[in-house]
XYZ file of C-alpha atoms in Angstrom:
469
model
C 34.869 -51.484 60.535
C 32.251 -54.690 60.277
C 29.550 -52.072 61.057
C 30.475 -49.861 58.356
C 30.735 -52.527 55.863
C 27.439 -53.925 56.787
C 25.956 -50.158 56.444
C 27.437 -49.915 52.794
C 25.850 -53.278 51.815
C 22.556 -52.223 53.211
C 22.603 -49.053 51.219
C 23.609 -50.958 47.914
C 20.842 -53.335 48.395
C 18.184 -50.955 49.314
C 19.403 -48.856 46.026
C 19.029 -51.950 43.871
C 15.673 -53.055 45.311
C 14.302 -49.594 44.668
C 15.837 -49.317 41.109
C 14.156 -52.618 40.366
C 10.884 -51.545 41.553
C 10.839 -48.336 39.748
C 11.685 -50.216 36.287
C 9.398 -52.994 36.993
C 6.237 -50.750 38.189
C 6.629 -47.193 36.945
C 8.783 -46.877 33.961
C 6.262 -48.466 31.354
C 3.506 -46.172 32.727
C 5.453 -42.978 32.135
C 6.582 -44.035 28.685
C 3.065 -44.402 27.690
C 1.992 -41.222 29.136
C 4.779 -39.411 27.205
C 4.062 -40.731 23.687
C 0.268 -39.548 24.166
C 1.526 -36.064 24.937
C 3.931 -36.075 22.039
C 3.260 -32.998 19.306
C 4.831 -33.020 15.622
C 6.763 -29.822 15.017
C 5.101 -26.995 13.085
C 6.609 -27.259 9.221
C 7.319 -23.605 7.837
C 8.346 -23.511 4.204
C 11.871 -22.416 4.161
C 13.948 -21.824 1.041
C 17.414 -23.373 1.937
C 18.620 -22.546 -1.726
C 20.927 -19.264 -2.129
C 19.941 -16.870 -4.860
C 22.816 -16.798 -7.136
C 21.440 -13.625 -8.928
C 21.352 -11.626 -5.574
C 23.462 -8.503 -5.588
C 24.341 -6.935 -2.365
C 23.305 -3.394 -1.910
C 27.116 -2.246 -1.663
C 27.749 -3.998 -4.864
C 25.339 -1.792 -6.989
C 27.115 0.821 -9.052
C 24.789 3.696 -10.683
C 27.708 5.668 -11.991
C 27.436 4.291 -15.587
C 23.717 5.051 -15.892
C 24.300 8.625 -14.159
C 27.236 9.477 -16.679
C 25.164 8.355 -19.549
C 21.968 10.163 -18.829
C 22.998 13.589 -16.873
C 24.122 15.239 -19.879
C 21.032 14.451 -21.648
C 18.552 15.913 -19.108
C 17.904 19.585 -19.683
C 16.283 22.262 -17.618
C 13.190 23.647 -19.246
C 12.227 27.344 -18.224
C 8.644 28.233 -19.286
C 7.593 32.131 -19.626
C 3.776 32.839 -19.294
C 2.067 36.059 -19.307
C -0.824 36.310 -17.083
C -2.736 38.740 -14.706
C -0.659 39.806 -11.713
C -3.711 40.722 -9.628
C -2.050 43.886 -8.402
C -3.826 46.868 -10.162
C -2.528 50.565 -10.145
C -4.616 53.414 -10.213
C -4.082 53.919 -13.666
C -5.061 50.428 -14.485
C -8.476 51.012 -12.788
C -8.773 54.329 -14.717
C -8.377 52.957 -18.024
C -10.033 49.710 -17.455
C -6.939 47.384 -18.058
C -5.852 44.241 -16.677
C -2.077 44.315 -15.672
C -0.117 41.600 -17.462
C 3.102 40.232 -15.742
C 5.410 37.693 -17.046
C 5.251 34.337 -14.716
C 8.172 31.648 -14.736
C 7.887 28.172 -14.138
C 10.299 25.311 -14.609
C 10.809 21.845 -15.239
C 13.000 19.102 -16.866
C 13.341 17.446 -20.314
C 15.238 14.653 -22.088
C 17.268 14.972 -25.357
C 16.220 11.754 -27.459
C 18.235 12.909 -30.707
C 21.391 14.496 -31.585
C 19.665 16.988 -33.745
C 17.644 18.404 -30.701
C 14.426 16.802 -30.228
C 13.491 17.160 -26.649
C 10.864 15.113 -24.686
C 9.170 16.700 -21.623
C 5.711 16.824 -19.912
C 2.873 18.788 -21.382
C 2.084 20.577 -18.044
C 5.633 21.525 -18.080
C 5.229 23.912 -21.169
C 1.364 24.564 -21.103
C 0.480 28.124 -21.779
C 4.125 29.111 -22.690
C 4.835 32.406 -24.506
C 8.442 31.503 -24.418
C 10.492 28.473 -23.728
C 14.206 28.446 -22.906
C 16.149 25.386 -22.574
C 19.568 25.219 -20.657
C 21.648 22.154 -21.138
C 23.905 20.664 -18.605
C 26.979 22.678 -19.748
C 25.104 25.757 -18.933
C 24.578 26.793 -22.681
C 20.931 27.993 -23.601
C 18.419 27.729 -26.449
C 14.950 28.854 -27.628
C 12.887 25.969 -28.050
C 9.790 25.345 -30.458
C 6.792 23.243 -29.581
C 6.500 20.365 -32.078
C 3.424 19.032 -30.371
C 1.736 17.900 -27.313
C -0.624 15.474 -25.867
C -2.782 16.178 -22.965
C -4.077 12.586 -22.283
C -0.529 11.330 -21.877
C 1.048 14.376 -20.590
C 3.532 14.301 -23.161
C 5.139 17.229 -25.218
C 7.958 17.229 -27.961
C 10.245 20.332 -28.212
C 13.007 21.237 -30.617
C 15.971 23.405 -30.299
C 18.528 24.165 -33.016
C 22.205 23.710 -31.840
C 25.480 24.113 -34.154
C 26.803 20.568 -32.936
C 25.574 16.974 -32.218
C 23.844 16.730 -28.865
C 24.154 13.844 -26.169
C 21.075 11.942 -26.018
C 19.041 9.236 -24.371
C 18.146 5.903 -25.980
C 14.546 4.574 -25.441
C 14.494 1.288 -23.278
C 11.481 -1.139 -23.513
C 9.197 -0.331 -20.537
C 7.183 -3.414 -20.982
C 10.330 -5.360 -20.106
C 10.916 -3.293 -16.911
C 10.352 -5.596 -13.704
C 8.937 -4.592 -10.328
C 11.783 -4.574 -7.906
C 14.259 -3.277 -10.583
C 16.782 -0.566 -9.733
C 16.189 2.865 -11.684
C 17.461 6.446 -11.442
C 15.532 9.364 -11.575
C 17.347 12.574 -13.145
C 16.037 16.107 -13.273
C 16.125 19.588 -11.869
C 14.175 19.605 -8.536
C 13.607 23.114 -6.978
C 16.161 24.307 -9.796
C 18.971 22.156 -8.658
C 20.391 21.015 -11.925
C 21.332 17.618 -12.806
C 20.018 15.786 -9.756
C 20.231 11.961 -9.812
C 18.384 9.810 -7.150
C 17.862 6.071 -7.154
C 14.908 3.611 -6.221
C 13.309 0.587 -7.367
C 10.241 0.149 -9.467
C 7.480 -0.262 -6.960
C 4.462 -1.081 -9.312
C 3.350 -0.827 -12.911
C 0.265 0.207 -14.759
C -1.004 2.601 -12.031
C -4.048 4.725 -12.662
C -4.183 7.738 -10.467
C -7.285 9.241 -11.662
C -9.693 6.082 -11.512
C -11.049 6.973 -14.929
C -8.654 4.168 -16.402
C -6.967 6.736 -18.815
C -3.528 6.355 -17.254
C -0.911 3.624 -17.037
C 2.052 4.932 -15.131
C 5.202 3.349 -13.511
C 5.394 3.671 -9.841
C 8.823 4.041 -8.184
C 10.366 5.127 -4.899
C 12.810 7.310 -6.421
C 12.931 10.852 -4.944
C 11.264 13.162 -7.251
C 10.027 16.763 -6.338
C 8.714 19.703 -8.276
C 11.143 20.412 -11.036
C 11.695 16.780 -11.783
C 8.821 16.876 -14.321
C 9.732 15.967 -17.516
C 12.833 14.587 -16.694
C 14.394 10.907 -17.323
C 13.720 7.540 -15.230
C 16.353 5.154 -16.466
C 17.226 1.575 -15.775
C 20.827 0.436 -14.498
C 22.157 0.573 -18.087
C 20.952 4.122 -18.583
C 18.127 3.284 -21.044
C 15.064 5.685 -20.903
C 12.034 3.810 -19.502
C 10.092 6.361 -18.304
C 9.272 10.280 -17.958
C 8.945 11.331 -14.740
C 5.456 13.183 -14.389
C 3.752 12.944 -11.071
C 4.061 12.610 -7.365
C 1.248 11.576 -4.859
C 1.723 13.826 -1.914
C -0.555 15.941 0.431
C 2.379 18.430 0.798
C 3.296 18.867 -2.929
C 6.782 17.223 -2.251
C 8.089 13.632 -2.186
C 7.018 11.279 0.575
C 7.779 7.808 -1.250
C 5.647 7.673 -4.322
C 6.457 8.858 -7.751
C 5.188 8.115 -11.173
C 6.483 8.086 -14.740
C 4.996 7.707 -18.152
C 6.318 4.389 -19.662
C 8.939 4.876 -22.233
C 6.794 2.885 -24.701
C 3.852 5.208 -24.559
C 6.184 8.274 -24.650
C 8.070 7.179 -27.808
C 4.802 6.131 -29.879
C 3.331 9.708 -28.823
C 6.502 11.476 -29.955
C 6.632 9.569 -33.318
C 3.097 10.322 -33.951
C 3.748 14.182 -33.203
C 6.384 13.976 -35.883
C 4.821 11.938 -38.286
C 1.195 13.162 -37.931
C 1.064 16.289 -35.801
C -1.388 14.599 -33.383
C -1.597 11.238 -31.624
C -3.119 8.301 -33.442
C -5.131 6.342 -30.931
C -5.912 2.535 -31.921
C -8.830 0.704 -30.013
C -10.080 -2.711 -29.828
C -13.859 -1.635 -29.940
C -14.968 -3.131 -26.794
C -16.505 -1.718 -23.771
C -16.710 -3.411 -20.029
C -14.637 -3.479 -17.124
C -11.735 -5.016 -15.033
C -12.754 -7.948 -13.085
C -12.448 -8.301 -9.246
C -14.352 -10.225 -6.675
C -17.481 -8.275 -6.274
C -17.683 -7.751 -9.957
C -17.139 -11.425 -10.945
C -19.741 -12.377 -8.105
C -22.277 -10.113 -9.575
C -21.542 -11.407 -13.453
C -21.619 -15.004 -11.874
C -18.160 -15.716 -13.209
C -15.232 -17.570 -11.744
C -12.478 -15.304 -12.891
C -11.106 -12.220 -10.597
C -8.612 -11.120 -13.254
C -8.887 -10.061 -16.813
C -11.160 -7.533 -18.784
C -14.724 -8.508 -19.041
C -16.372 -7.454 -22.387
C -19.794 -6.014 -21.902
C -20.538 -5.008 -25.453
C -18.714 -4.788 -29.040
C -18.977 -2.053 -31.160
C -20.357 -2.774 -34.507
C -17.842 -2.920 -37.185
C -14.820 -2.634 -34.969
C -11.830 -4.752 -35.177
C -13.161 -6.826 -32.083
C -16.485 -7.388 -33.886
C -14.813 -8.569 -37.028
C -12.620 -10.945 -35.076
C -15.595 -12.528 -33.330
C -15.372 -11.311 -29.642
C -18.626 -11.212 -27.951
C -20.320 -9.949 -24.741
C -19.207 -12.176 -21.830
C -15.695 -13.002 -23.255
C -12.908 -12.274 -20.586
C -9.716 -10.748 -22.214
C -6.573 -12.462 -20.299
C -3.675 -11.266 -22.458
C -2.804 -9.045 -25.493
C 0.421 -10.276 -27.144
C 2.827 -10.819 -24.492
C 1.181 -8.521 -21.836
C -0.725 -10.342 -19.060
C -4.269 -8.104 -18.521
C -5.379 -8.113 -14.871
C -6.811 -4.810 -14.660
C -8.123 -1.832 -16.853
C -4.976 0.104 -16.950
C -2.888 -2.947 -18.407
C -5.345 -3.000 -21.232
C -5.309 0.827 -21.917
C -1.591 1.296 -21.182
C -0.727 -1.516 -23.854
C -2.897 -0.034 -26.339
C -1.585 3.555 -25.745
C 1.462 2.226 -27.665
C -0.585 0.978 -30.627
C -2.051 2.799 -33.913
C -4.920 2.211 -35.948
C -4.438 -0.828 -38.229
C -1.973 -2.288 -35.865
C -2.777 -6.086 -35.306
C -2.523 -7.325 -31.780
C -3.251 -11.121 -30.643
C -5.908 -11.260 -28.030
C -6.314 -14.093 -25.616
C -9.604 -14.466 -24.091
C -11.658 -16.852 -22.064
C -15.066 -17.928 -23.463
C -17.222 -20.657 -21.436
C -14.186 -21.790 -19.469
C -11.961 -22.307 -22.743
C -9.034 -20.213 -23.466
C -8.999 -19.095 -27.319
C -6.677 -16.580 -29.213
C -7.461 -14.273 -32.142
C -5.739 -11.468 -34.180
C -7.728 -8.398 -33.815
C -6.923 -5.172 -36.160
C -7.017 -1.910 -34.216
C -9.469 0.821 -35.537
C -9.311 4.575 -35.245
C -11.549 5.595 -32.065
C -14.982 6.392 -33.449
C -16.500 7.717 -30.003
C -16.033 10.677 -27.995
C -17.912 11.793 -24.882
C -19.474 15.372 -24.776
C -20.141 15.747 -20.927
C -23.131 18.011 -21.558
C -24.829 15.805 -24.229
C -23.490 12.144 -24.244
C -21.383 9.992 -26.560
C -21.337 10.817 -30.218
C -19.790 8.442 -32.834
C -19.040 8.736 -36.507
C -22.109 8.485 -38.580
C -22.424 6.388 -41.866
C -23.297 7.730 -45.252
C -26.757 5.968 -44.957
C -27.352 7.718 -41.426
C -26.451 10.958 -42.715
C -28.774 10.516 -45.799
C -31.575 9.440 -43.718
C -31.351 12.874 -41.919
C -30.920 14.827 -45.112
C -27.371 16.018 -44.283
C -23.857 16.069 -45.593
C -21.977 16.300 -42.215
C -22.673 15.331 -38.726
C -21.948 12.862 -35.994
C -24.495 10.450 -34.417
C -25.962 10.839 -30.812
C -24.935 7.197 -29.616
C -25.966 7.673 -26.063
C -27.413 10.496 -24.013
C -25.685 11.546 -21.000
C -27.234 11.443 -17.512
C -26.832 14.972 -16.671
C -29.280 16.496 -19.193
C -30.874 13.510 -20.786
C -34.350 14.137 -19.235
C -34.194 17.740 -20.537
C -32.992 16.678 -23.867
C -35.423 13.818 -24.313
C -38.558 16.216 -23.160
C -37.318 18.471 -26.253
C -37.210 15.444 -28.646
C -33.699 14.618 -28.715
C -32.753 11.090 -28.569
C -30.222 8.616 -29.568
C -29.639 8.544 -33.411
C -30.126 12.313 -34.035
C -27.324 13.835 -35.902
C -24.926 16.758 -34.472
C -24.012 18.983 -37.334
C -22.209 21.962 -35.754
C -20.457 22.793 -32.536
C -19.649 26.557 -31.714
C -20.510 27.483 -35.296
C -18.014 24.945 -36.723
C -19.222 22.256 -38.915
C -18.353 18.749 -37.760
C -17.878 15.712 -40.047
C -16.337 13.143 -37.352
C -15.464 12.653 -33.893
C -11.975 13.980 -34.263
C -13.607 17.279 -35.301
C -15.502 17.376 -32.074
C -12.465 16.476 -30.228
C -10.468 19.318 -31.545
C -13.193 21.954 -31.229
C -13.857 21.242 -27.437
C -10.134 20.954 -26.858
C -9.602 24.486 -28.250
C -12.584 25.665 -26.480
C -12.081 28.333 -23.523
C -13.393 27.235 -20.408
C -15.273 30.476 -20.080
C -16.912 30.028 -23.711
C -20.434 28.310 -23.715
C -20.944 25.245 -25.647
C -23.425 25.745 -28.609
C -24.636 22.554 -30.302
C -26.729 22.444 -33.458
C -28.331 18.965 -34.350
C -31.207 17.526 -36.399
C -33.741 15.455 -34.486
C -35.499 12.262 -35.928
C -38.399 14.744 -37.271
C -35.810 16.528 -39.376
C -35.998 19.569 -37.241
C -32.864 21.679 -36.633
C -32.418 22.274 -32.876
C -29.810 24.649 -31.232
C -28.827 24.145 -27.463
C -26.495 26.295 -25.373
C -24.869 24.886 -22.346
C -22.649 27.025 -20.063
């Protein structure tokens, strides 16, 4: 028993001595080493606040918007007459080209109770007959009130014996990226089809020519949807479905709509004037980006850089100068060229817009009165503009437009023949021209197979005639 007690005491004493030695000689050293190796934790930004406006997907209800829209969207059938390509022996014998009716289809949106319908210009192009089918399967013949190729918008009219359901215009400028939308139309002749998506982007230009400003969505749109409605969750019209981006011709995730503010303005112009009234600032230049800004030695990478200001334009009268950077027009931020062209497409000549611009690092603001477009580009010749009375008198002519800049394609040839900037174009295809509107109308109505015949007076007072194929 004594041996056991002795053994226990020895063990306890040995453990105490060992623990004391560890505390005295080793623990301070280890603590020091640990503190050297300590690393601060990586701080990641985290939002710990809940978003009270978030709506769970299963709480979204599109039924109100669909019910409000579906009866206002119509089926547009376009009958054109064209060559069938299949010639009989009799066709060959008599030297005739066989003509066969060809039928295309699209969509349209009723925008008034008395039967005005908005659709795409490409839906009704070349029509010899237009038939409108409503959602209740009743059909009507449609009249073309007018169309605009630039915005791809057309206005039709049907005569019904009762008031029709119609869609009200929303404000497309207020539409936000990420907002839910519905596309309503007739894809593949499937009447009254509704698809849902969100606004993916705004002010999209598909051509690279800065002439378009589409709303991009991921709502499924296919052939036949063209001319149909893009509406918000309240059922208000915020766009006219126009295009898809696809290698197959069918929807793969990208669809594009003309903003309702542009479509509404085009419709109003067609009803009131018979054509589209375009108001311009009177500036030329380009949208800024990193490389362009570096080349210009400016610190801004967003906005519209003014390269030149057209004399006697609204921008000229307001004091805008080369080197100014337009940052905003009214309430619209200008980040790229299509922001500028898209907003101005909703305006007319004599409208006044508030321009916010940057000059020498200081933001300034000025009202600018928009003017009618004074220039037009003839690809074979160059840029022509309206001539003043003094300029016409100098060339001893009562009508004509002035060559502002020769185009690159034929400039060498034209200069070699004595044609230069300032000369006056008096006639195109045997039609006298008095302004750029006349030039635009003649060229727009010219057949693609018809040559372009230009008559002009050069600086020596000589009349010259040129033919371009």
